[in-house]
Short mmCIF file of N, CA and C and ligand atoms in Angstrom, two decimals:
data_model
loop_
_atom_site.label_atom_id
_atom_site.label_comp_id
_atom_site.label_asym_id
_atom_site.label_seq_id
_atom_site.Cartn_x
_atom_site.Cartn_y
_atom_site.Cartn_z
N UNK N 998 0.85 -1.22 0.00
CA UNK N 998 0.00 0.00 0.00
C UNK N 998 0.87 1.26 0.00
N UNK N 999 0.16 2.35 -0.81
CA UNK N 999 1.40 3.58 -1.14
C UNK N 999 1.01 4.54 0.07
N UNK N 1000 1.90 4.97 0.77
CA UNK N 1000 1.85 6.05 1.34
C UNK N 1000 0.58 7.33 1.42
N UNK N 1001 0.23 7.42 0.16
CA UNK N 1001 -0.54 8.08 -0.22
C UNK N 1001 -2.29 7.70 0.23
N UNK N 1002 -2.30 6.49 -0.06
CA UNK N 1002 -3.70 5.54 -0.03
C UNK N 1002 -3.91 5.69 1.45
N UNK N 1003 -2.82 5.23 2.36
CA UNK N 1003 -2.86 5.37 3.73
C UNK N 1003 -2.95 6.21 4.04
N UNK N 1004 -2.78 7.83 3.87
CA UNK N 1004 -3.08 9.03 4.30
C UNK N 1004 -4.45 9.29 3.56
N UNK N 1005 -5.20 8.81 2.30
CA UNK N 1005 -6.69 8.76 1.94
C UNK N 1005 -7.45 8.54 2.91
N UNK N 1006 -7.06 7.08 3.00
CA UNK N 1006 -8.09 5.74 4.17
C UNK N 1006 -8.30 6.58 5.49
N UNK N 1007 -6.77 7.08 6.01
CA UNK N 1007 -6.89 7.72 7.57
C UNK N 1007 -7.99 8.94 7.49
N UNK N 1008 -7.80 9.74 6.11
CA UNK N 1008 -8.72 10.94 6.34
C UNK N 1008 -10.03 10.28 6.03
N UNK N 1009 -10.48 9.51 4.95
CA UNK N 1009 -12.04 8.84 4.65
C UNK N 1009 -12.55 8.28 6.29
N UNK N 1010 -11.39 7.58 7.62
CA UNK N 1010 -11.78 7.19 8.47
C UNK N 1010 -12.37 8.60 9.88
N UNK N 1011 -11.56 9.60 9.41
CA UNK N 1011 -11.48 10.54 10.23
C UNK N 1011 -12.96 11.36 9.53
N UNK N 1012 -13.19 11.32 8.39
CA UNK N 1012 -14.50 12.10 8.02
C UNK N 1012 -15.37 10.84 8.44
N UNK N 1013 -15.55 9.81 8.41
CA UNK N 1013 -16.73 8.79 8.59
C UNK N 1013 -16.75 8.99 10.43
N UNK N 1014 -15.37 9.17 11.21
CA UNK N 1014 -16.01 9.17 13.02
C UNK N 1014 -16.29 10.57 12.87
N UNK N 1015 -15.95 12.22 11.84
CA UNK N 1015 -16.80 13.00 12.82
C UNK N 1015 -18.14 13.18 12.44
N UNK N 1016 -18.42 12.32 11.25
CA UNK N 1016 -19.92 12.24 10.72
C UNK N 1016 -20.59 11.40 11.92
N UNK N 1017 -20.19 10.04 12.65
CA UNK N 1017 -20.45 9.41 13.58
C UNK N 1017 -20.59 10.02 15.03
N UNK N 1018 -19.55 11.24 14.85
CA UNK N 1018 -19.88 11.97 16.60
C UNK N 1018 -19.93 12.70 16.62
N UNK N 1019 -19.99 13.89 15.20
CA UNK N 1019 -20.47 14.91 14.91
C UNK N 1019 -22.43 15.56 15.25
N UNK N 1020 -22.86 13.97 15.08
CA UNK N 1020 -24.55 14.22 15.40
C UNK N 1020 -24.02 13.86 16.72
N UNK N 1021 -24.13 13.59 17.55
CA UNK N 1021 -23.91 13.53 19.07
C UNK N 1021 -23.17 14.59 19.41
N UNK N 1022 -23.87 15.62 20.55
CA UNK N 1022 -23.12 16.53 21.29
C UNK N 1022 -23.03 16.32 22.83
N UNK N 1023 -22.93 14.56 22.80
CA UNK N 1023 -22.45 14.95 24.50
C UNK N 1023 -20.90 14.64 24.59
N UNK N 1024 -20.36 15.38 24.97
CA UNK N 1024 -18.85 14.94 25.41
C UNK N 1024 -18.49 14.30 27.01
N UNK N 1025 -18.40 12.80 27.09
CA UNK N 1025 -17.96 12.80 28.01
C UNK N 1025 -16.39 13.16 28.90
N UNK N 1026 -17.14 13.34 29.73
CA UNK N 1026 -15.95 13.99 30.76
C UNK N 1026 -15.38 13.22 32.21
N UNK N 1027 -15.92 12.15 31.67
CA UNK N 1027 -15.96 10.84 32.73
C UNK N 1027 -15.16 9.51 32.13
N UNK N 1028 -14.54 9.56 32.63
CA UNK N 1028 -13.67 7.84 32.14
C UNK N 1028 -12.58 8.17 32.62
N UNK N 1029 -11.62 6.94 32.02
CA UNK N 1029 -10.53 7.15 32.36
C UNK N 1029 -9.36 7.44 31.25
N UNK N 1030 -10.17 8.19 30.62
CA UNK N 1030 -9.02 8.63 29.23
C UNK N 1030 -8.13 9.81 29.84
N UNK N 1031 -8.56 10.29 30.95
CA UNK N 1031 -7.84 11.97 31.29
C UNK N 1031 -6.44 11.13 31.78
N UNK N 1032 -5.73 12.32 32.07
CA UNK N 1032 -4.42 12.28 32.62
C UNK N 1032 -4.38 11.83 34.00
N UNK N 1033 -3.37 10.56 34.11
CA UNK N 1033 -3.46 10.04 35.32
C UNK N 1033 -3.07 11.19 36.59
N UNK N 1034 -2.13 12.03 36.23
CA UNK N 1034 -2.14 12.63 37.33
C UNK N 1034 -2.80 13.33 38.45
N UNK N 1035 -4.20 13.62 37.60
CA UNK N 1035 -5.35 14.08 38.40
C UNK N 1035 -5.93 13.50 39.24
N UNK N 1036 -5.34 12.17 39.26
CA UNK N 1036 -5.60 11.52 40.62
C UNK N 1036 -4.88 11.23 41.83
N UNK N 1037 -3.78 11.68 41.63
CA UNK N 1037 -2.47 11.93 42.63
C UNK N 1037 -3.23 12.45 43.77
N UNK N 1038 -2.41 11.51 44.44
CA UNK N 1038 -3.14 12.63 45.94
C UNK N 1038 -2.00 13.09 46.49
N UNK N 1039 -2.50 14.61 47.10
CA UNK N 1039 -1.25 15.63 47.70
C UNK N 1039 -1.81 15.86 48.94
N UNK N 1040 -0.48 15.92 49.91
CA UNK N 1040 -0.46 16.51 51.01
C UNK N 1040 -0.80 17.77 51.60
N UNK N 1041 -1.64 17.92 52.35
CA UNK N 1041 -1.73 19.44 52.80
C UNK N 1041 -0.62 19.73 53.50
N UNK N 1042 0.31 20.43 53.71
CA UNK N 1042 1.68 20.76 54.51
C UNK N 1042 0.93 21.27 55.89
N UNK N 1043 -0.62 21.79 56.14
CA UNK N 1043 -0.94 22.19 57.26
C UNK N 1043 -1.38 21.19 58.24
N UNK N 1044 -2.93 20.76 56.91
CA UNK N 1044 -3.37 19.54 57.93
C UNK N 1044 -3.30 18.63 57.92
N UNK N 1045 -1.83 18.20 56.94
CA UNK N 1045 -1.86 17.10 56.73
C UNK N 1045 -2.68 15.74 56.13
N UNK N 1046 -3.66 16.50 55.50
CA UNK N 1046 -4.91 15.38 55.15
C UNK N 1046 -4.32 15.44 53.33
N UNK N 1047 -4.78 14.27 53.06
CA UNK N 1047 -4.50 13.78 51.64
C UNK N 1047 -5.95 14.23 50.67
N UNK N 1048 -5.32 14.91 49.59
CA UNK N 1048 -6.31 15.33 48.59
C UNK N 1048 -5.71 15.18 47.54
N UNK N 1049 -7.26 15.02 46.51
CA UNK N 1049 -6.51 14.74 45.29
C UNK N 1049 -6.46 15.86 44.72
N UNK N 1050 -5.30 15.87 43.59
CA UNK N 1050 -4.95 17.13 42.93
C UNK N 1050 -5.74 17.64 42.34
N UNK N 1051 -6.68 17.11 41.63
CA UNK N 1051 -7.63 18.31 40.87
C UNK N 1051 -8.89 18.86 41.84
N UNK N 1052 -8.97 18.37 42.98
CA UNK N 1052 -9.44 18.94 44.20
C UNK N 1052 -8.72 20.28 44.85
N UNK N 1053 -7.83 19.80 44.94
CA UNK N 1053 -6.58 20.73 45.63
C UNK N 1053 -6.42 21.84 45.73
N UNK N 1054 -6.72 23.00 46.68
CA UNK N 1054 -5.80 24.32 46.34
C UNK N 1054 -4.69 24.86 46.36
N UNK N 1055 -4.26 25.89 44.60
CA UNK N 1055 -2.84 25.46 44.71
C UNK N 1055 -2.22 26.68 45.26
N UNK N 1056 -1.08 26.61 45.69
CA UNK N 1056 -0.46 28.22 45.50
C UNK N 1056 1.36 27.46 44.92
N UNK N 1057 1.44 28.52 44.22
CA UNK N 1057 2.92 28.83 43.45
C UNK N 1057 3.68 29.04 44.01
N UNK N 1058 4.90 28.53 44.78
CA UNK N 1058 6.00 29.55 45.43
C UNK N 1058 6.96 29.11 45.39
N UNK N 1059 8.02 29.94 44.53
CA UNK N 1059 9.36 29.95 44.39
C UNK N 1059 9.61 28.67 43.50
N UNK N 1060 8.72 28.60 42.33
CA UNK N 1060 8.95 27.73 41.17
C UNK N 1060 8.10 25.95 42.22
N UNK N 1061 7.63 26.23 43.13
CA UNK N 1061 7.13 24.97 43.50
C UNK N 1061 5.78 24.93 43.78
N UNK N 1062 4.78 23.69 43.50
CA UNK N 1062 3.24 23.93 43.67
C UNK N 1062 3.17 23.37 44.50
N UNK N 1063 2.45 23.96 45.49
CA UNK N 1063 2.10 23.52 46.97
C UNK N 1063 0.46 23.11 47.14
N UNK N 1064 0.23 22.66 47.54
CA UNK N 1064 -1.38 21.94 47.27
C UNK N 1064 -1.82 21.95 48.89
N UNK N 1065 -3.45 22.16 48.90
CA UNK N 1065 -3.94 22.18 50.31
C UNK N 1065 -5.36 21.64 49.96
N UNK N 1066 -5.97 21.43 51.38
CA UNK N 1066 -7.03 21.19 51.18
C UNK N 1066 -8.01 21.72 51.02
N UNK N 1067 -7.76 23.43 51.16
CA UNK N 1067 -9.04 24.17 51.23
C UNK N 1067 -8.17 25.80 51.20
N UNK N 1068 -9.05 26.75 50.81
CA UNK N 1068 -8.45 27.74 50.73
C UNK N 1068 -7.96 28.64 52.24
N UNK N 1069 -8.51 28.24 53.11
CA UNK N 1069 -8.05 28.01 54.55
C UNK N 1069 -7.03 28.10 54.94
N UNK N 1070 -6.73 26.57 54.48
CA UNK N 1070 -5.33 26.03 55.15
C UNK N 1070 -4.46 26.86 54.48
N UNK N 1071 -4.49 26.84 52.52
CA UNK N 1071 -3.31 28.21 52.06
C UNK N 1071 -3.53 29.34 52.84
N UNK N 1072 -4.07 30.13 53.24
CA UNK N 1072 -4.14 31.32 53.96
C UNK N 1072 -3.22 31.02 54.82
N UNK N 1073 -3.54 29.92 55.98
CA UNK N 1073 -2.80 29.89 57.04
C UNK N 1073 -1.58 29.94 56.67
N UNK N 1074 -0.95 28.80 55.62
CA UNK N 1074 0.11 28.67 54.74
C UNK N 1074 1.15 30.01 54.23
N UNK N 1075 0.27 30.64 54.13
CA UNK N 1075 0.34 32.11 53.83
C UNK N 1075 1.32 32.77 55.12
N UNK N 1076 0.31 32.94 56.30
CA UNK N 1076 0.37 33.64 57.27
C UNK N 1076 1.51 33.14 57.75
N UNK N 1077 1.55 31.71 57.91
CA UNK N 1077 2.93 31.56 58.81
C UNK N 1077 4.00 31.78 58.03
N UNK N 1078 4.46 31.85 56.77
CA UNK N 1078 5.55 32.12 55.66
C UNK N 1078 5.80 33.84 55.76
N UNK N 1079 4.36 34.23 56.03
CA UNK N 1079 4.91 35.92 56.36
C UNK N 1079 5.52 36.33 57.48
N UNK N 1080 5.02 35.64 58.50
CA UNK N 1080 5.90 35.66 59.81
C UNK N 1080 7.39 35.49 59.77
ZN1 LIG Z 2142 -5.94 21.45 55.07
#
């Protein structure tokens, strides 16, 4: 098969799935196709309780992401770093 035919077939296959999911507008957002990392669970540095990262609140500091459990605990996080 020429190079060519195979780049046909892939696009004839790519117009036949968005004709196939083109009439359907639900997108799921549920499975397990996402990125595993969103299930990492992170430490709160305050209270110590385990959350998962796309739960997480983050704050940025000094090129490092720090993760908490609630916007709370960063505050506190906050407060004692200003001290
Ligand atoms: Zn916390």
């Amino acid at each position: 098969m020429s190079p060519l035919r195979i780049l046909i077939l892939a696009f004839l296959f790519y117009l036949l799935f968005r004709l196939l999911t083109g009439g359907k507008k639900k997108v799921k957002k549920t499975g397990n196709s996402g990125p595993p990392s969103h299930d990492v669970l992170v430490e709160d540095p305050i209270c110590k309780v385990c959350v998962p990262m796309k739960q997480a609140v983050v704050l940025k500091e000094d090129g490092k992401t720090i993760y908490f459990c609630s916007p709370e605990c960063r505050e506190k996080f906050i407060a004692i770093k200003g001290d």
